[in-house]
Amino acid sequence: MTKQNPWFETVLEAQRRAQKYLPPSVYAALVAGSERGRTPQDNLDAFAELEFAPHVLGHKADISTATTILGIPVSIPVMMSPTGVQAIRPEGEVAIARAAANRGTIMGLSSFASKPIEEVVEANPNTFFQMYWTGSRDQLVQRMDRARIAGAKALIVTTDWSFSIGRDWGSPQIPEKMDFKAIWNMKWEGISHLPWARSWLTGGGLPDLTAPNLRNPETGVAPTFFGAYYEWMNTPPAQWEDIAWIKEEWGGPLMLKGITRVDDALRAIDAGVDAISVSNHGGNNLDTTPASIRCLPAVASAVGDQIEVLLDGGVRRGGDVAKALALGARAVMIGRAYLWGLAANGQTGVENVLDLLTMGLRSALLGLGHHSIESLSPADFHIPADFARTLGVPFPAHETGRSVPPSAV
Ligand SMILES: Cc1cc2nc3c(=O)[nH]c(=O)nc-3n(C[C@H](O)[C@H](O)[C@H](O)COP(=O)(O)O)c2cc1C
């Protein structure tokens, strides 16, 4: 039998390896989605609907993929979107952060992550810290202070979550903590996934499933994942004034993640944010929200150059990155792509994913005859007539006779 090359050639192959490596309950928690699972699928399908218009000659030899995100130079327009990566590998977010640093890009660290921000910033000084609107204002200030002292370069605030639970294919049972009962219940998953179980046993013990970045500074105790989720569910939802308050308290660059509507994008500018991510939370939130790439053109054209526009959701290939940039994103964020890489081959697997996206983006630029990502435009693609979605248009369509803002694609 031939030995498998540890290097994988597409993110989908990394996903296949991740599915083999991880216990089914861990894999299912990463695949996620909600209700029908239509939105995560649309995030993937929509990219494939955009068709390249490549040139046959006139390709450029010297190609640059470098840009900046919130003032930070990056070698590729791809950064890590925050995800709580509990129980994939013991190195967790530190491995992801190091891979991102090695490939010259930014780490987004979730407040539900398994590693403390101090360790992650040490692995990658260009780390953005992500917060949900959870707990009291005093707690939020404490978390922002801790992130600032640790050296986080920007804050990502995610407010799109609407606690839409339930999947037609069922949800995995996730233990509150890794006590004897939980280990006993997971024994067959562990036995049938020995390399995964071994990595934890040799890597310092089983995952404790706590959120160290939400640690109470007085007691020093970090809540369990479910404890943190309970606090979040019981926190009154954030309003626009709260985003303005966060901006003032934080004082540094701020990204609001989860925008799909034009009116929300414009309000975000008024609230003082420096960047938004057009995102549907990877399709884990309200199912049948359109793919984020469908919402991008209208949002990007309404926002113009006032703030930076990023996109996340469904990015698996370098060509997807090119498409998002052509439709108005400055850069993209990836979620599951690096989770599959981490499961498939640890830090090297995450680097493998970033290399694939870089190579794919360079191929797209070469075929389209561009020197750099700045030259990408909608003219590089065939965009089906019914592709884009314009949500939350600030003027009624019947008054203008148009269903999209004038400058939208
Ligand atoms: C397992 C998982 C956990 C996530 N956790 C968070 C989180 O803690 N904070 C957050 O802002 N987004 C979270 N997200 C959403 C991602 O940041 C991102 O929006 C999404 O994964 C992008 O879609 P993609 O996975 O198709 O790339 C999570 C996504 C997944 C799949």
Coordinates of C-alpha atoms and ligand atoms in Angstrom, one line a residue:
M1 CA 0.0 0.0 0.0
T2 CA 1.4 3.5 -0.9
K3 CA 1.9 5.9 2.0
Q4 CA -0.4 8.9 2.0
N5 CA 1.4 12.2 1.1
P6 CA 0.8 14.4 4.2
W7 CA 0.5 17.3 1.8
F8 CA -3.1 17.6 0.5
E9 CA -3.9 19.3 -2.8
T10 CA -7.3 20.8 -2.0
V11 CA -9.2 21.9 1.1
L12 CA -11.9 19.3 0.3
E13 CA -9.2 16.6 0.6
A14 CA -8.2 18.1 4.0
Q15 CA -11.9 17.9 5.0
R16 CA -12.0 14.2 4.0
R17 CA -8.9 13.6 6.2
A18 CA -10.4 15.6 9.0
Q19 CA -13.5 13.5 8.9
K20 CA -11.4 10.4 9.2
Y21 CA -9.2 11.7 12.0
L22 CA -11.8 13.3 14.2
P23 CA -14.4 11.6 16.4
P24 CA -17.8 12.0 14.7
S25 CA -19.1 14.3 17.4
V26 CA -16.2 16.7 17.0
Y27 CA -16.4 16.6 13.2
A28 CA -20.2 17.3 13.4
A29 CA -19.6 20.3 15.6
L30 CA -17.3 21.8 13.0
V31 CA -19.5 21.1 10.0
A32 CA -22.4 22.7 12.0
G33 CA -25.0 24.6 9.9
S34 CA -28.5 25.0 11.1
E35 CA -32.0 23.7 10.2
R36 CA -31.9 22.6 6.5
G37 CA -28.2 23.5 6.1
R38 CA -29.1 25.6 3.0
T39 CA -26.9 28.6 3.9
P40 CA -23.6 26.8 4.4
Q41 CA -24.2 25.0 1.1
D42 CA -25.1 28.2 -0.7
N43 CA -21.9 29.7 0.6
L44 CA -20.0 27.1 -1.3
D45 CA -22.3 26.8 -4.4
A46 CA -22.4 30.6 -5.0
F47 CA -18.7 30.8 -5.6
A48 CA -19.0 28.1 -8.3
E49 CA -21.7 30.1 -10.1
L50 CA -19.2 32.9 -10.8
E51 CA -17.4 31.9 -14.0
F52 CA -13.8 33.0 -14.9
A53 CA -13.1 34.9 -18.1
P54 CA -9.4 34.0 -18.6
H55 CA -7.1 35.4 -21.2
V56 CA -5.1 33.2 -23.6
L57 CA -2.1 35.5 -23.8
G58 CA -0.8 38.7 -22.1
H59 CA -0.2 37.0 -18.8
K60 CA 2.0 38.8 -16.3
A61 CA 5.2 37.2 -14.9
D62 CA 5.4 39.2 -11.7
I63 CA 2.4 38.9 -9.5
S64 CA 1.7 40.4 -6.1
T65 CA -0.9 39.2 -3.6
A66 CA 0.1 41.6 -0.8
T67 CA -2.2 44.1 0.8
T68 CA -3.1 45.5 4.2
I69 CA -5.9 44.7 6.6
L70 CA -6.7 47.5 9.1
G71 CA -3.2 48.8 8.5
I72 CA -1.4 45.5 9.0
P73 CA 0.6 44.4 6.0
V74 CA -0.3 40.8 4.9
S75 CA 1.3 38.8 2.1
I76 CA -2.1 37.4 1.1
P77 CA -5.6 38.9 1.3
V78 CA -6.7 36.0 3.6
M79 CA -6.9 36.0 7.4
M80 CA -8.1 33.6 10.0
S81 CA -11.7 34.1 11.0
P82 CA -12.3 33.5 14.7
T83 CA -13.6 30.0 15.6
G84 CA -13.8 28.2 18.9
V85 CA -11.5 25.2 18.0
Q86 CA -12.1 23.2 21.1
A87 CA -11.0 19.5 20.9
I88 CA -9.5 19.3 17.4
R89 CA -5.8 19.2 18.5
P90 CA -4.0 20.1 21.7
E91 CA -2.1 22.9 20.1
G92 CA -5.4 24.5 19.0
E93 CA -5.3 28.2 18.2
V94 CA -1.6 28.5 18.9
A95 CA -0.9 26.2 15.9
I96 CA -3.3 28.2 13.7
A97 CA -1.7 31.5 14.8
R98 CA 1.8 30.3 14.2
A99 CA 0.8 29.0 10.7
A100 CA -0.8 32.4 9.9
A101 CA 2.4 34.2 11.1
N102 CA 4.6 31.9 9.0
R103 CA 2.5 32.7 5.9
G104 CA 2.5 36.4 6.7
T105 CA -1.1 36.9 7.8
I106 CA -3.4 37.7 10.7
M107 CA -4.9 35.5 13.3
G108 CA -8.5 36.1 14.4
L109 CA -9.0 34.7 17.9
S110 CA -12.4 33.8 19.2
S111 CA -13.4 34.6 22.8
F112 CA -14.7 31.0 22.9
A113 CA -11.3 29.7 21.9
S114 CA -9.4 27.1 23.9
K115 CA -6.1 29.0 24.2
P116 CA -5.5 32.3 26.1
I117 CA -4.9 35.4 24.1
E118 CA -1.4 35.9 25.6
E119 CA -0.2 32.6 24.2
V120 CA -1.8 33.3 20.8
V121 CA -0.3 36.8 20.5
E122 CA 3.1 35.3 21.3
A123 CA 2.7 32.9 18.4
N124 CA 1.4 35.7 16.1
P125 CA 1.8 39.3 17.1
N126 CA -0.8 40.2 14.4
T127 CA -3.8 38.9 16.3
F128 CA -7.3 40.4 16.3
F129 CA -9.4 39.5 19.3
Q130 CA -13.1 38.6 18.7
M131 CA -15.8 39.3 21.3
Y132 CA -19.5 38.6 21.4
W133 CA -21.9 40.9 23.3
T134 CA -22.0 38.8 26.4
G135 CA -22.0 39.6 30.1
S136 CA -22.0 43.0 31.7
R137 CA -20.3 46.2 30.4
D138 CA -17.7 45.8 33.2
Q139 CA -16.9 42.3 31.9
L140 CA -16.7 43.5 28.4
V141 CA -14.3 46.3 29.4
Q142 CA -12.2 43.7 31.4
R143 CA -11.9 41.5 28.3
M144 CA -11.0 44.4 26.0
D145 CA -8.4 45.6 28.6
R146 CA -6.9 42.1 28.7
A147 CA -6.8 41.9 24.9
R148 CA -5.2 45.3 24.6
I149 CA -2.5 44.5 27.3
A150 CA -1.8 41.2 25.5
G151 CA -1.2 43.1 22.3
A152 CA -4.2 42.4 20.1
K153 CA -4.0 44.7 17.1
A154 CA -7.7 45.0 16.5
L155 CA -11.1 44.0 17.9
I156 CA -13.7 42.0 16.0
V157 CA -17.2 42.2 17.4
T158 CA -19.7 39.5 16.3
T159 CA -23.3 40.4 16.9
D160 CA -25.1 38.3 14.2
W161 CA -25.8 35.3 16.3
S162 CA -29.5 34.6 17.0
F163 CA -29.4 31.3 18.8
S164 CA -31.1 29.4 16.0
I165 CA -30.5 25.8 17.1
G166 CA -31.6 22.5 15.6
R167 CA -30.3 20.7 12.5
D168 CA -32.3 18.3 10.4
W169 CA -29.4 15.8 10.6
G170 CA -29.1 16.1 14.4
S171 CA -26.6 17.8 16.7
P172 CA -23.6 16.1 18.4
Q173 CA -23.7 15.6 22.1
I174 CA -21.0 17.8 23.5
P175 CA -20.0 17.3 27.2
E176 CA -20.0 20.2 29.6
K177 CA -16.5 19.1 30.8
M178 CA -14.2 16.2 30.3
D179 CA -15.0 14.3 33.5
F180 CA -15.0 10.5 34.0
K181 CA -18.6 10.3 32.7
A182 CA -17.8 12.3 29.5
I183 CA -14.7 10.1 28.8
W184 CA -16.7 7.0 29.4
N185 CA -19.4 8.2 27.0
M186 CA -16.8 9.0 24.4
K187 CA -14.8 5.8 24.8
W188 CA -15.9 4.2 21.5
E189 CA -15.2 7.4 19.6
G190 CA -11.8 7.5 21.2
I191 CA -11.0 3.9 20.5
S192 CA -12.1 4.1 16.9
H193 CA -10.0 7.3 16.4
L194 CA -6.8 6.4 18.2
P195 CA -4.5 8.9 16.6
W196 CA -6.8 11.7 17.8
A197 CA -7.1 10.2 21.3
R198 CA -3.3 9.6 21.4
S199 CA -2.6 13.3 20.4
W200 CA -4.5 14.4 23.5
L201 CA -3.0 11.8 25.9
T202 CA 0.6 12.7 24.8
G203 CA -0.2 16.4 24.5
G204 CA -0.9 17.2 28.1
G205 CA -4.3 15.6 28.8
L206 CA -7.9 15.8 27.5
P207 CA -9.4 19.1 26.4
D208 CA -11.0 20.9 29.4
L209 CA -13.6 22.6 27.2
T210 CA -13.3 26.0 29.0
A211 CA -13.1 29.5 27.5
P212 CA -9.9 30.9 29.1
N213 CA -10.4 34.3 27.4
L214 CA -13.6 34.8 29.4
R215 CA -11.8 34.0 32.7
N216 CA -13.1 36.0 35.7
P217 CA -10.1 38.2 36.7
E218 CA -11.2 38.1 40.4
T219 CA -11.7 34.3 40.8
G220 CA -9.3 33.3 38.1
V221 CA -11.9 30.7 36.9
A222 CA -12.6 30.3 33.2
P223 CA -16.2 29.3 32.4
T224 CA -17.0 26.1 30.6
F225 CA -18.1 26.5 27.0
F226 CA -21.7 25.9 28.0
G227 CA -21.4 28.3 31.0
A228 CA -20.2 31.0 28.6
Y229 CA -23.0 30.2 26.1
Y230 CA -25.6 30.4 28.9
E231 CA -24.3 33.9 29.9
W232 CA -24.4 35.0 26.3
M233 CA -28.0 33.7 25.8
N234 CA -29.0 35.7 28.9
T235 CA -27.4 39.0 27.9
P236 CA -29.8 41.6 26.4
P237 CA -28.8 41.9 22.7
A238 CA -26.5 44.7 21.6
Q239 CA -27.9 47.8 19.9
W240 CA -26.1 50.3 17.6
E241 CA -25.2 52.6 20.5
D242 CA -23.4 49.6 22.1
I243 CA -21.1 49.4 19.0
A244 CA -20.3 53.1 19.3
W245 CA -19.6 52.5 23.0
I246 CA -17.3 49.5 22.2
K247 CA -15.4 51.6 19.7
E248 CA -14.8 54.3 22.3
E249 CA -13.8 51.9 25.0
W250 CA -11.5 49.9 22.8
G251 CA -10.0 53.0 21.1
G252 CA -8.3 51.0 18.3
P253 CA -9.3 49.4 15.0
L254 CA -12.7 47.7 15.2
M255 CA -14.4 45.2 12.8
L256 CA -18.1 44.4 13.0
K257 CA -18.6 40.9 11.7
G258 CA -21.8 39.5 10.3
I259 CA -23.2 42.1 7.9
T260 CA -25.4 41.0 5.1
R261 CA -27.6 44.1 4.6
V262 CA -26.8 47.5 3.0
D263 CA -28.6 49.5 5.7
D264 CA -26.6 47.7 8.5
A265 CA -23.4 48.4 6.7
L266 CA -24.2 52.1 6.5
R267 CA -25.2 52.1 10.2
A268 CA -21.9 50.4 11.1
I269 CA -20.1 53.3 9.4
D270 CA -22.1 55.8 11.6
A271 CA -21.2 53.7 14.7
G272 CA -17.6 54.3 14.0
V273 CA -16.3 50.9 12.9
D274 CA -13.2 50.6 10.7
A275 CA -14.1 47.4 8.9
I276 CA -17.0 45.0 8.4
S277 CA -17.1 41.4 7.4
V278 CA -19.9 40.5 5.1
S279 CA -20.8 37.2 6.7
N280 CA -23.6 34.8 7.7
H281 CA -21.5 33.1 10.4
G282 CA -20.5 30.3 8.0
G283 CA -24.2 29.4 7.6
N284 CA -24.5 28.5 11.3
N285 CA -27.0 31.2 12.1
L286 CA -30.4 31.9 10.4
D287 CA -30.7 29.2 7.7
T288 CA -31.7 30.5 4.2
T289 CA -29.8 33.7 4.7
P290 CA -28.1 34.1 1.2
A291 CA -24.5 33.2 0.6
S292 CA -22.3 36.1 1.9
I293 CA -20.7 36.4 -1.6
R294 CA -24.2 37.2 -3.0
C295 CA -24.6 40.0 -0.5
L296 CA -21.1 41.5 -1.0
P297 CA -21.6 43.6 -4.2
A298 CA -24.4 45.7 -2.9
V299 CA -22.8 46.2 0.5
A300 CA -19.3 47.0 -1.0
S301 CA -20.8 49.5 -3.5
A302 CA -22.8 51.2 -0.8
V303 CA -19.8 51.5 1.6
G304 CA -17.3 52.5 -1.0
D305 CA -13.9 53.5 0.5
Q306 CA -15.3 54.7 3.8
I307 CA -14.3 51.5 5.7
E308 CA -12.7 48.2 4.8
V309 CA -15.0 45.4 3.6
L310 CA -14.0 41.8 4.2
L311 CA -16.0 38.7 3.4
D312 CA -16.2 35.3 5.0
G313 CA -18.2 32.2 4.3
G314 CA -17.5 29.3 1.9
V315 CA -13.9 30.3 0.9
R316 CA -12.2 27.0 0.0
R317 CA -10.0 27.9 -3.0
G318 CA -7.7 30.7 -4.2
G319 CA -10.2 31.3 -7.0
D320 CA -12.8 32.1 -4.4
V321 CA -10.5 34.7 -2.9
A322 CA -10.1 36.3 -6.4
K323 CA -13.9 36.3 -6.8
A324 CA -14.5 38.0 -3.5
L325 CA -11.9 40.6 -4.2
A326 CA -13.4 41.3 -7.7
L327 CA -16.8 41.9 -6.1
G328 CA -15.5 44.4 -3.6
A329 CA -13.8 42.7 -0.7
R330 CA -10.4 44.0 0.5
A331 CA -9.7 40.5 1.9
V332 CA -11.4 37.4 3.0
M333 CA -11.5 35.4 6.3
I334 CA -11.5 31.7 6.4
G335 CA -13.0 29.4 9.0
R336 CA -13.6 25.7 8.2
A337 CA -10.8 25.7 5.6
Y338 CA -8.1 26.1 8.4
L339 CA -10.1 23.8 10.8
W340 CA -9.9 21.0 8.2
G341 CA -6.2 21.8 7.7
L342 CA -5.5 21.7 11.5
A343 CA -7.3 18.4 11.9
A344 CA -5.6 16.8 8.8
N345 CA -2.0 17.8 9.7
G346 CA -1.7 20.2 12.6
Q347 CA 0.1 23.5 12.1
T348 CA 1.6 22.2 8.8
G349 CA -1.9 21.4 7.6
V350 CA -3.0 25.0 8.3
E351 CA 0.1 26.3 6.3
N352 CA -0.9 23.8 3.6
V353 CA -4.3 25.4 3.4
L354 CA -2.8 28.9 3.2
D355 CA -0.4 27.8 0.5
L356 CA -3.3 26.3 -1.6
L357 CA -5.2 29.6 -1.3
T358 CA -2.1 31.5 -2.3
M359 CA -1.4 29.3 -5.3
G360 CA -5.0 29.3 -6.4
L361 CA -5.1 33.1 -6.2
R362 CA -1.9 33.4 -8.1
S363 CA -3.3 31.1 -10.8
A364 CA -6.4 33.2 -11.1
L365 CA -4.3 36.4 -11.4
L366 CA -2.1 34.8 -14.0
G367 CA -5.0 33.5 -16.1
L368 CA -6.8 36.9 -15.8
G369 CA -3.7 38.8 -16.9
H370 CA -3.3 40.8 -13.7
H371 CA -0.1 41.9 -11.9
S372 CA -1.9 42.3 -8.6
I373 CA -5.1 41.8 -6.7
E374 CA -6.0 45.5 -7.1
S375 CA -6.7 44.9 -10.8
L376 CA -9.4 42.3 -10.1
S377 CA -12.9 43.4 -11.2
P378 CA -16.3 42.0 -12.0
A379 CA -15.3 42.1 -15.7
D380 CA -13.0 39.1 -15.0
F381 CA -16.1 36.9 -14.5
H382 CA -19.5 36.0 -15.9
I383 CA -21.9 36.9 -13.1
P384 CA -25.4 35.3 -13.6
A385 CA -28.2 37.8 -13.8
D386 CA -29.8 36.5 -10.6
F387 CA -26.6 36.0 -8.7
A388 CA -26.5 39.0 -6.3
R389 CA -28.8 39.7 -3.3
T390 CA -29.4 43.2 -2.2
L391 CA -30.7 43.1 1.4
G392 CA -31.8 46.2 3.4
V393 CA -31.7 48.7 0.6
P394 CA -32.1 52.2 2.2
F395 CA -34.7 53.3 -0.4
P396 CA -37.8 51.5 -1.6
A397 CA -37.3 49.7 -4.9
H398 CA -40.7 50.9 -6.2
E399 CA -39.6 54.6 -6.0
T400 CA -36.6 54.1 -8.2
G401 CA -37.7 51.2 -10.4
R402 CA -34.5 49.5 -9.4
S403 CA -34.0 46.6 -7.1
V404 CA -30.3 47.3 -6.5
P405 CA -28.4 50.4 -5.6
P406 CA -27.3 52.2 -8.8
S407 CA -23.6 51.3 -8.6
A408 CA -24.1 47.7 -7.4
V409 CA -23.0 44.9 -9.8
Ligands
LIG1 C1 -16.9 25.6 14.4 C2 -17.1 27.0 14.2 C3 -16.9 27.9 15.2 C4 -17.1 29.3 15.1 N1 -16.9 30.1 16.1 C5 -17.0 31.5 15.9 C6 -16.7 32.4 17.0 O1 -16.4 31.9 18.1 N2 -16.8 33.7 16.7 C7 -17.1 34.2 15.5 O2 -17.2 35.4 15.3 N3 -17.4 33.3 14.5 C8 -17.3 32.0 14.7 N4 -17.5 31.2 13.6 C9 -17.8 31.7 12.3 C10 -16.5 32.0 11.5 O3 -15.7 33.0 12.1 C11 -16.7 32.3 10.1 O4 -17.6 33.4 10.0 C12 -17.2 31.1 9.2 O5 -16.5 29.9 9.6 C13 -16.9 31.4 7.8 O6 -17.4 30.4 7.0 P1 -16.4 29.1 6.4 O7 -16.3 28.2 7.6 O8 -17.3 28.6 5.3 O9 -15.1 29.7 6.0 C14 -17.4 29.8 13.8 C15 -17.5 28.9 12.7 C16 -17.3 27.6 12.9 C17 -17.4 26.6 11.7

